Coordinates of C-alpha atoms and ligand atoms in Angstrom, one line a residue:
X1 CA -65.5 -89.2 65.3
X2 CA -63.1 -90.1 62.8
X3 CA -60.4 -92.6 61.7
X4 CA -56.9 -91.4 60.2
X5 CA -54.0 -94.1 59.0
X6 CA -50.8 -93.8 58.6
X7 CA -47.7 -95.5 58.8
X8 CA -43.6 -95.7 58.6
X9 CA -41.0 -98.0 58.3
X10 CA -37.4 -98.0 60.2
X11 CA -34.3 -99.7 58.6
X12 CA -32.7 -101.0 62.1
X13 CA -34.6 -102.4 65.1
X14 CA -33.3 -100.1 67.6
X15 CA -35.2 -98.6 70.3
X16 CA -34.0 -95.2 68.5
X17 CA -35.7 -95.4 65.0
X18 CA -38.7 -96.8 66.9
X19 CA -38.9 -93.7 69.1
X20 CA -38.3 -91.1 66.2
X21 CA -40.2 -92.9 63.4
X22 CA -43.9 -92.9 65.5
X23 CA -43.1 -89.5 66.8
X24 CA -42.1 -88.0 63.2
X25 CA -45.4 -90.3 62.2
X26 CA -47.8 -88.6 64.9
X27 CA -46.6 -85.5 64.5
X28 CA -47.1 -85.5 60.9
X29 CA -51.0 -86.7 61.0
X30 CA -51.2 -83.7 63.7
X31 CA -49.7 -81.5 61.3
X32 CA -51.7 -82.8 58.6
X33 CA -55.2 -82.6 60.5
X34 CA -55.0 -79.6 62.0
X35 CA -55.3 -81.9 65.3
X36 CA -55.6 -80.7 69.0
X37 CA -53.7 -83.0 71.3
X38 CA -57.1 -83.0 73.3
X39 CA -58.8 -84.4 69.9
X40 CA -56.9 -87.8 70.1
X41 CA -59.4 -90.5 71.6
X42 CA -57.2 -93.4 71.0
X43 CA -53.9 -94.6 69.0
X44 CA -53.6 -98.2 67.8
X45 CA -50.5 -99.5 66.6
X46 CA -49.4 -102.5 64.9
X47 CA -46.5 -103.6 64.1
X48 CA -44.6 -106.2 62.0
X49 CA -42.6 -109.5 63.7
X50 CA -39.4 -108.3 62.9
X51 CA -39.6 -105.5 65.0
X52 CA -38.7 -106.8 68.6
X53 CA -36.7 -104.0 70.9
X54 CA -39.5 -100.9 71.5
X55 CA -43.0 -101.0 71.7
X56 CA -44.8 -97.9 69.0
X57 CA -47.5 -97.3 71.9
X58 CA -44.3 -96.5 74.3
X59 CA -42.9 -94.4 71.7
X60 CA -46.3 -92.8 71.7
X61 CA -46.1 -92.1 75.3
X62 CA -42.8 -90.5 75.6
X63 CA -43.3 -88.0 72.3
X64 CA -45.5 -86.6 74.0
X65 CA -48.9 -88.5 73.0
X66 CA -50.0 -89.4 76.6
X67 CA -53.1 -88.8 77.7
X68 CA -55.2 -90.7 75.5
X69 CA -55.6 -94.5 75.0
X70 CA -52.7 -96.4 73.5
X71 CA -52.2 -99.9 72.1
X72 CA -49.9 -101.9 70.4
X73 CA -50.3 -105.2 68.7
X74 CA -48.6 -107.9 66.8
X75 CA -49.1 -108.1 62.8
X76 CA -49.5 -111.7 61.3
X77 CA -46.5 -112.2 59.0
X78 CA -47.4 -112.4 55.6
X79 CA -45.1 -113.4 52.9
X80 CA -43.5 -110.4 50.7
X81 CA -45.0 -108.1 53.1
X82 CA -43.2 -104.7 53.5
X83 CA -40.6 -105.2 56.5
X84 CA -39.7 -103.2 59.5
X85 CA -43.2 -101.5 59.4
X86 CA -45.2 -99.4 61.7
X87 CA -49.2 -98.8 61.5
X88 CA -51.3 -96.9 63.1
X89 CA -54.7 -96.1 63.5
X90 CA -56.3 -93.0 65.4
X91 CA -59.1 -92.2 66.6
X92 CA -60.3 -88.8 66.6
X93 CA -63.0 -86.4 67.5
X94 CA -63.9 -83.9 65.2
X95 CA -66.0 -83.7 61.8
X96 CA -63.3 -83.0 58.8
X97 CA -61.6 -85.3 55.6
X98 CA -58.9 -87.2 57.5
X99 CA -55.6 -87.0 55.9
X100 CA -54.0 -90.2 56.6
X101 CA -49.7 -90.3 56.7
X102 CA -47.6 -92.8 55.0
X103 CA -44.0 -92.3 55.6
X104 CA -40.7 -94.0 53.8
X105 CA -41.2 -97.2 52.7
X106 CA -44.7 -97.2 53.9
X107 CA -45.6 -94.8 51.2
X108 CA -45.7 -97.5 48.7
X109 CA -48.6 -99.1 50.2
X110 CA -51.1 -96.3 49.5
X111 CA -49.3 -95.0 46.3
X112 CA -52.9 -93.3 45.4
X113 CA -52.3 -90.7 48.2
X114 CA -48.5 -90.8 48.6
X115 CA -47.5 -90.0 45.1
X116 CA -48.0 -86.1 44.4
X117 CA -48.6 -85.3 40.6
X118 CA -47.4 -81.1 40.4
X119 CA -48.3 -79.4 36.7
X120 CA -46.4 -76.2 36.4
X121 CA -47.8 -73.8 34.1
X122 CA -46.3 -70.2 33.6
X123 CA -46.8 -67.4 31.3
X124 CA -47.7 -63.6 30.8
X125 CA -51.2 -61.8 32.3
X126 CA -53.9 -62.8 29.5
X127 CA -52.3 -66.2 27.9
X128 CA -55.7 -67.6 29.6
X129 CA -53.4 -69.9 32.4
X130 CA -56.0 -69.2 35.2
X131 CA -58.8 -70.6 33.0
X132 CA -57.3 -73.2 31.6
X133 CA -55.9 -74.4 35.2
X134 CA -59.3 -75.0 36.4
X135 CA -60.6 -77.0 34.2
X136 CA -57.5 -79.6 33.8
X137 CA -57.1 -79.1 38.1
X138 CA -61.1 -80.4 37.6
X139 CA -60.3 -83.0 34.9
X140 CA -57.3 -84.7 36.4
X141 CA -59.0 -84.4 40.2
X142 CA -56.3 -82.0 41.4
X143 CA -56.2 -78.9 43.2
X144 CA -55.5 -75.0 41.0
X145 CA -53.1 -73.3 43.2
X146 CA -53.1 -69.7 41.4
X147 CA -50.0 -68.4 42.9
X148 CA -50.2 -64.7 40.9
X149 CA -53.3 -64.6 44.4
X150 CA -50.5 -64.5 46.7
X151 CA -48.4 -61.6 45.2
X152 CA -51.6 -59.5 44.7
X153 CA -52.4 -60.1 48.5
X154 CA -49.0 -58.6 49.4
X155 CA -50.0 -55.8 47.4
X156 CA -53.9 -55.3 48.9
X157 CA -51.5 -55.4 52.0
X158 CA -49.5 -52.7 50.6
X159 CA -52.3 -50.4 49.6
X160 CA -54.4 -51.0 53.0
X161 CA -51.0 -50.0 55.2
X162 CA -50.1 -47.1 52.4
X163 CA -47.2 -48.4 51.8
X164 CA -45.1 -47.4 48.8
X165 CA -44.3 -50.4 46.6
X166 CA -41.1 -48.6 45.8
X167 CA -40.1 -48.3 49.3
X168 CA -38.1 -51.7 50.0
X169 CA -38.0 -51.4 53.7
X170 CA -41.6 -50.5 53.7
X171 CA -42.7 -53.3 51.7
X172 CA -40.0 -55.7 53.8
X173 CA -42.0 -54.9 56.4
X174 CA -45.0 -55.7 55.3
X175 CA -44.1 -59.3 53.6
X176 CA -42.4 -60.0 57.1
X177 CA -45.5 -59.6 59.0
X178 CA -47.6 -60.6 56.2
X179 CA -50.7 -63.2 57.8
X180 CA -51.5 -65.1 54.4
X181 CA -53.2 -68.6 54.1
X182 CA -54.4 -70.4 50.8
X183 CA -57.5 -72.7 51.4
X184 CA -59.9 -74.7 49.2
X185 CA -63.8 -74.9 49.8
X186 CA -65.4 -77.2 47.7
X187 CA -62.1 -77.0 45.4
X188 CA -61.9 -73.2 44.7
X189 CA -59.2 -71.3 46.1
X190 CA -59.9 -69.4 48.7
X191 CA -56.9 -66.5 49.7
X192 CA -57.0 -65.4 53.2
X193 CA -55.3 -62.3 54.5
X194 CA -55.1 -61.9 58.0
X195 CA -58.0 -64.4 58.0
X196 CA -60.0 -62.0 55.8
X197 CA -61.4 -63.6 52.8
X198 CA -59.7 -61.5 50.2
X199 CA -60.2 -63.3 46.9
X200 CA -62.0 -61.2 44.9
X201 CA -60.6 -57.6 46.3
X202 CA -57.1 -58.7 44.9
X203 CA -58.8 -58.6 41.4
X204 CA -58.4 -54.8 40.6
X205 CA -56.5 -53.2 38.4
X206 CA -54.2 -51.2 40.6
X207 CA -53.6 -54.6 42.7
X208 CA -52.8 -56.1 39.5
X209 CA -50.2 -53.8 38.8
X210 CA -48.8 -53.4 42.2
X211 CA -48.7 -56.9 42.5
X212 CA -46.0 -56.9 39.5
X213 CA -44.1 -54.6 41.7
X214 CA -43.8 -55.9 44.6
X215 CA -43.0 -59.5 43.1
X216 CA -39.9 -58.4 41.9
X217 CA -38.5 -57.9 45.5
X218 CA -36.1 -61.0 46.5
X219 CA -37.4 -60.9 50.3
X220 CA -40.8 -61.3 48.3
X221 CA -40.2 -64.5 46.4
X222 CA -38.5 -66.1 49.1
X223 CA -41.3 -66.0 51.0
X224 CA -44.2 -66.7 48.9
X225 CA -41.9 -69.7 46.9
X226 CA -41.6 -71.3 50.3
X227 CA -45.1 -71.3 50.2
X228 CA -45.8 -72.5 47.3
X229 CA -43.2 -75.7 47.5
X230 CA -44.6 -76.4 51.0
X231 CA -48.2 -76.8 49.4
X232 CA -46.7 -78.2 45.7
X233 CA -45.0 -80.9 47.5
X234 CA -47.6 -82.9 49.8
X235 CA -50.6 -82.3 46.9
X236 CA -51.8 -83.0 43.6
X237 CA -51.9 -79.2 42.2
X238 CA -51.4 -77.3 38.8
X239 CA -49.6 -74.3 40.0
X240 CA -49.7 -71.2 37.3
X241 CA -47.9 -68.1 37.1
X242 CA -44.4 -67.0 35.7
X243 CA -41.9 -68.7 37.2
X244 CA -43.2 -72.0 38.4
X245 CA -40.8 -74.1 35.9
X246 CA -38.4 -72.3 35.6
X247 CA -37.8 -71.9 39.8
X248 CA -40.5 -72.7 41.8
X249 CA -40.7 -76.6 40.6
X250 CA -37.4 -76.5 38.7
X251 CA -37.5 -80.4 38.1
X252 CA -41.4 -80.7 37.7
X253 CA -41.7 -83.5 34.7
X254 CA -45.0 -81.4 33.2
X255 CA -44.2 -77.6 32.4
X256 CA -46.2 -75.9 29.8
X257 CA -45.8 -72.1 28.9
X258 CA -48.7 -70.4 27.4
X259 CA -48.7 -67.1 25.3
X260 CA -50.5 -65.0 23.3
X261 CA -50.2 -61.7 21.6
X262 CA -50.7 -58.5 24.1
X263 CA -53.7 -57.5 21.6
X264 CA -55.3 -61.0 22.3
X265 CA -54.4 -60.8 25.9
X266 CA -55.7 -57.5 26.3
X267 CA -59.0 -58.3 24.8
X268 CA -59.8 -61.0 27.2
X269 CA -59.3 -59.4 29.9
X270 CA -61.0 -56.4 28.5
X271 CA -64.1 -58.8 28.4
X272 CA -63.7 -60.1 31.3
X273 CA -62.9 -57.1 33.3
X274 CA -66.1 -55.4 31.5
X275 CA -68.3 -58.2 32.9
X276 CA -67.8 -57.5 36.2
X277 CA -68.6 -54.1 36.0
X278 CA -64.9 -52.3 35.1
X279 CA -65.1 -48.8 33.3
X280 CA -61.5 -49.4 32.1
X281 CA -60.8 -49.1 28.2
X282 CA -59.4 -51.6 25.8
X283 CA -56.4 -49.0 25.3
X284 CA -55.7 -49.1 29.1
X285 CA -56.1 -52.6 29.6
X286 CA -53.7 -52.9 26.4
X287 CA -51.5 -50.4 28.4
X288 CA -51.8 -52.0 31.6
X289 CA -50.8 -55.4 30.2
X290 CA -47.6 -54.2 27.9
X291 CA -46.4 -53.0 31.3
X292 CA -46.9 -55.9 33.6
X293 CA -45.5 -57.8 30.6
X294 CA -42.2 -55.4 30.7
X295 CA -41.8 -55.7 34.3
X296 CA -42.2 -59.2 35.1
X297 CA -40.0 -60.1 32.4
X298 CA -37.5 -57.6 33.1
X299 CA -37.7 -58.0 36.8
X300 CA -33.8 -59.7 38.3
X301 CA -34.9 -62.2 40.2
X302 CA -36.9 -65.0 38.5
X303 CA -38.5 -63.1 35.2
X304 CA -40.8 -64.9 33.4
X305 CA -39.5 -66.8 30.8
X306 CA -40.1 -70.2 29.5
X307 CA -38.0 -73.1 31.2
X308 CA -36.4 -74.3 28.7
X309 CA -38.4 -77.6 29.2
X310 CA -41.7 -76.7 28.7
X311 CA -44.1 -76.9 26.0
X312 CA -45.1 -74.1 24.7
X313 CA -48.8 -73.3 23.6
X314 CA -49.3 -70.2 21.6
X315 CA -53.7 -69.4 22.8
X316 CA -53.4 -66.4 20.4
X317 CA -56.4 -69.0 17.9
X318 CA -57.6 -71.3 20.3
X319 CA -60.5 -72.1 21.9
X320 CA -60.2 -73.1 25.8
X321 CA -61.3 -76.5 25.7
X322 CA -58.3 -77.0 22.7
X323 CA -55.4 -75.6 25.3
X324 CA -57.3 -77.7 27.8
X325 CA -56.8 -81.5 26.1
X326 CA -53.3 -80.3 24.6
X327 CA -52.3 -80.1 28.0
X328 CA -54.4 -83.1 29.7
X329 CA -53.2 -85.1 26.5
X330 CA -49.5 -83.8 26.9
X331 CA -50.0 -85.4 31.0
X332 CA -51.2 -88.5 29.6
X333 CA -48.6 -89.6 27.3
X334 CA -45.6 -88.9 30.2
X335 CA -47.9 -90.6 32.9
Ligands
DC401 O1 -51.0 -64.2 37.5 P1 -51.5 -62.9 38.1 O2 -51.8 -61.9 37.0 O3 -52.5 -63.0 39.1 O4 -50.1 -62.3 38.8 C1 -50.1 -61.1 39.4 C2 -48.6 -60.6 39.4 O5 -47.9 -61.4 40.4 C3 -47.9 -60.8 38.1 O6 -47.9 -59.6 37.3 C4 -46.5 -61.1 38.5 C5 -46.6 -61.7 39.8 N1 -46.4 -63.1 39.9 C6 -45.1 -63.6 39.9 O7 -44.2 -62.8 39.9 N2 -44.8 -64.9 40.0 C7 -45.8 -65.8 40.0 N3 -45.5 -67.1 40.2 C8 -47.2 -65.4 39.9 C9 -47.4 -64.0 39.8

């Protein structure tokens, strides 16, 4: 069994806020656990004095929340305490992390889950973003969200359905019915297609390049920005690829834009490539690279290009531990 919190404030005791602030409330820790209705042992509520004209645990009731144990109860008052507020408590079967919900005004009383720090780092294939992410996500205790993963699963997608990437209906098509999920086990990114653990399949060359394609689409961005707002704006993440700052998180307060010549870029991936087992040569990889580069910076909707904002590391001499503290040393002095 476990225990989730949350809670909300209203600005006017009326019956009306009452009713929509605990259903908006319950529906939100649903939403946030992954709850069955069928889950729910028991919902406690308390609330503060100056809340007189609806009881939460009625509330409960009619949203919908009615066949498991409710209570309400009275709060002492306590002097400077937040006003108008609604807790809760709920008990529920199941063995996960509870996500506990603190809405409005209520979010100031657990600032250290309600307050969402969002690092937006963009630049070219190579400039070593995907590396570096993972080690300041790991630093600062937040998650990597590498959103290049979700383009490339568009384009496994493509390849498994034979789909030409310069089709646009064809590839419409496909992004409309497109099943894709990002989860983390034990912090690592995990990229689901059609519930198909496709992580490392979206690492190959052709995906890579096909990947560039297809993200230049409109439909495509749309879709897979939505995404990543939706996850960007109720967690701690560093989010890399080439137009985070710039569209994704336009008002994000930490952008950084990292480069590196195509001959460096090349090389490391070259290197890495070659350790897990590719037969490509430095010259393609060089090749490969000069062409993403063209495409996703030539590309009309949302090229990559630094936001104007950002700070820009050149990774052309440094080592990844130097790009690393630049970065966590860049967070620290706008914290
Ligand atoms: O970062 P990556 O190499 O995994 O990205 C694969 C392709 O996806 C890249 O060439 C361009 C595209 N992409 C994009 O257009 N916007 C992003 N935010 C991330 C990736």
């Amino acid at each position: 069994m476990k225990a989730i919190r949350g809670a909300t404030t209203v600005s006017c005791d009326t019956p009306e806020q009452i009713k929509e602030a605990v259903k908006e409330l319950l529906n939100g820790i649903v939403k946030a656990n992954n709850l069955e209705h069928g889950q729910i042992i028991c919902i406690m509520f308390s609330n503060t004095g100056d809340l007189k004209s609806f009881y939460p645990a009625k509330a409960a009731r009619e949203a919908g929340f009615a066949s498991c144990a409710l209570y309400s109860s009275l709060e002492p008052e306590i002097d400077g305490a937040l006003e108008k507020c609604i807790r809760v408590m709920m008990l529920v079967d199941g063995d996960f992390v509870p996500e506990h919900v603190y809405l409005n005004e209520a979010k100031n009383l657990r600032k250290d889950i309600t307050s969402v720090l969002n690092v937006a780092v963009d630049g070219p294939a190579g400039s070593g973003k995907s590396t570096v992410c993972k080690k300041v996500a790991e630093s600062l205790g937040i998650l990597y969200l590498d959103t290049g993963a979700m383009y490339r699963a568009l384009a496994l997608k493509c390849v498994r359905e034979n789909g030409d990437y310069a089709d646009k209906d064809a590839v419409k098509h496909i992004t409309n019915k497109l099943n894709l999920k990002v989860e983390y086990k034990d912090g690592k990114q995990i990229t689901l297609l059609d519930g198909e653990d496709v992580s490392d399949q979206i690492r190959t060359p052709q995906v890579s390049l096909l990947a560039s394609y297809v993200s230049a689409y409109s439909f495509v961005r749309t879709k897979m920005v939505a995404l990543q707002r939706e996850i960007a704006q109720k967690t701690s993440c560093i989010l890399d690829g080439r137009d985070i700052g710039t569209n994704v998180l336009p008002k994000c307060k930490f952008k950084f834009y990292l480069t590196a010549s195509p001959e460096v870029r090349a090389k490391r991936r070259y290197e890495e490539d070659k350790l897990k087992g590719s037969k490509q040569t430095l010259e393609e990889v060089l090749k490969e690279i000069n062409e993403r580069d063209f495409q996703d910076k030539n590309r009309a909707v949302a090229p990559l290009k630094q936001a104007s904002d950002a700070v820009v590391i050149d990774t052309s001499e440094m080592s990844i531990d130097a790009v690393v503290n630049e970065i966590i040393g860049k967070i620290h002095e706008k914290i």
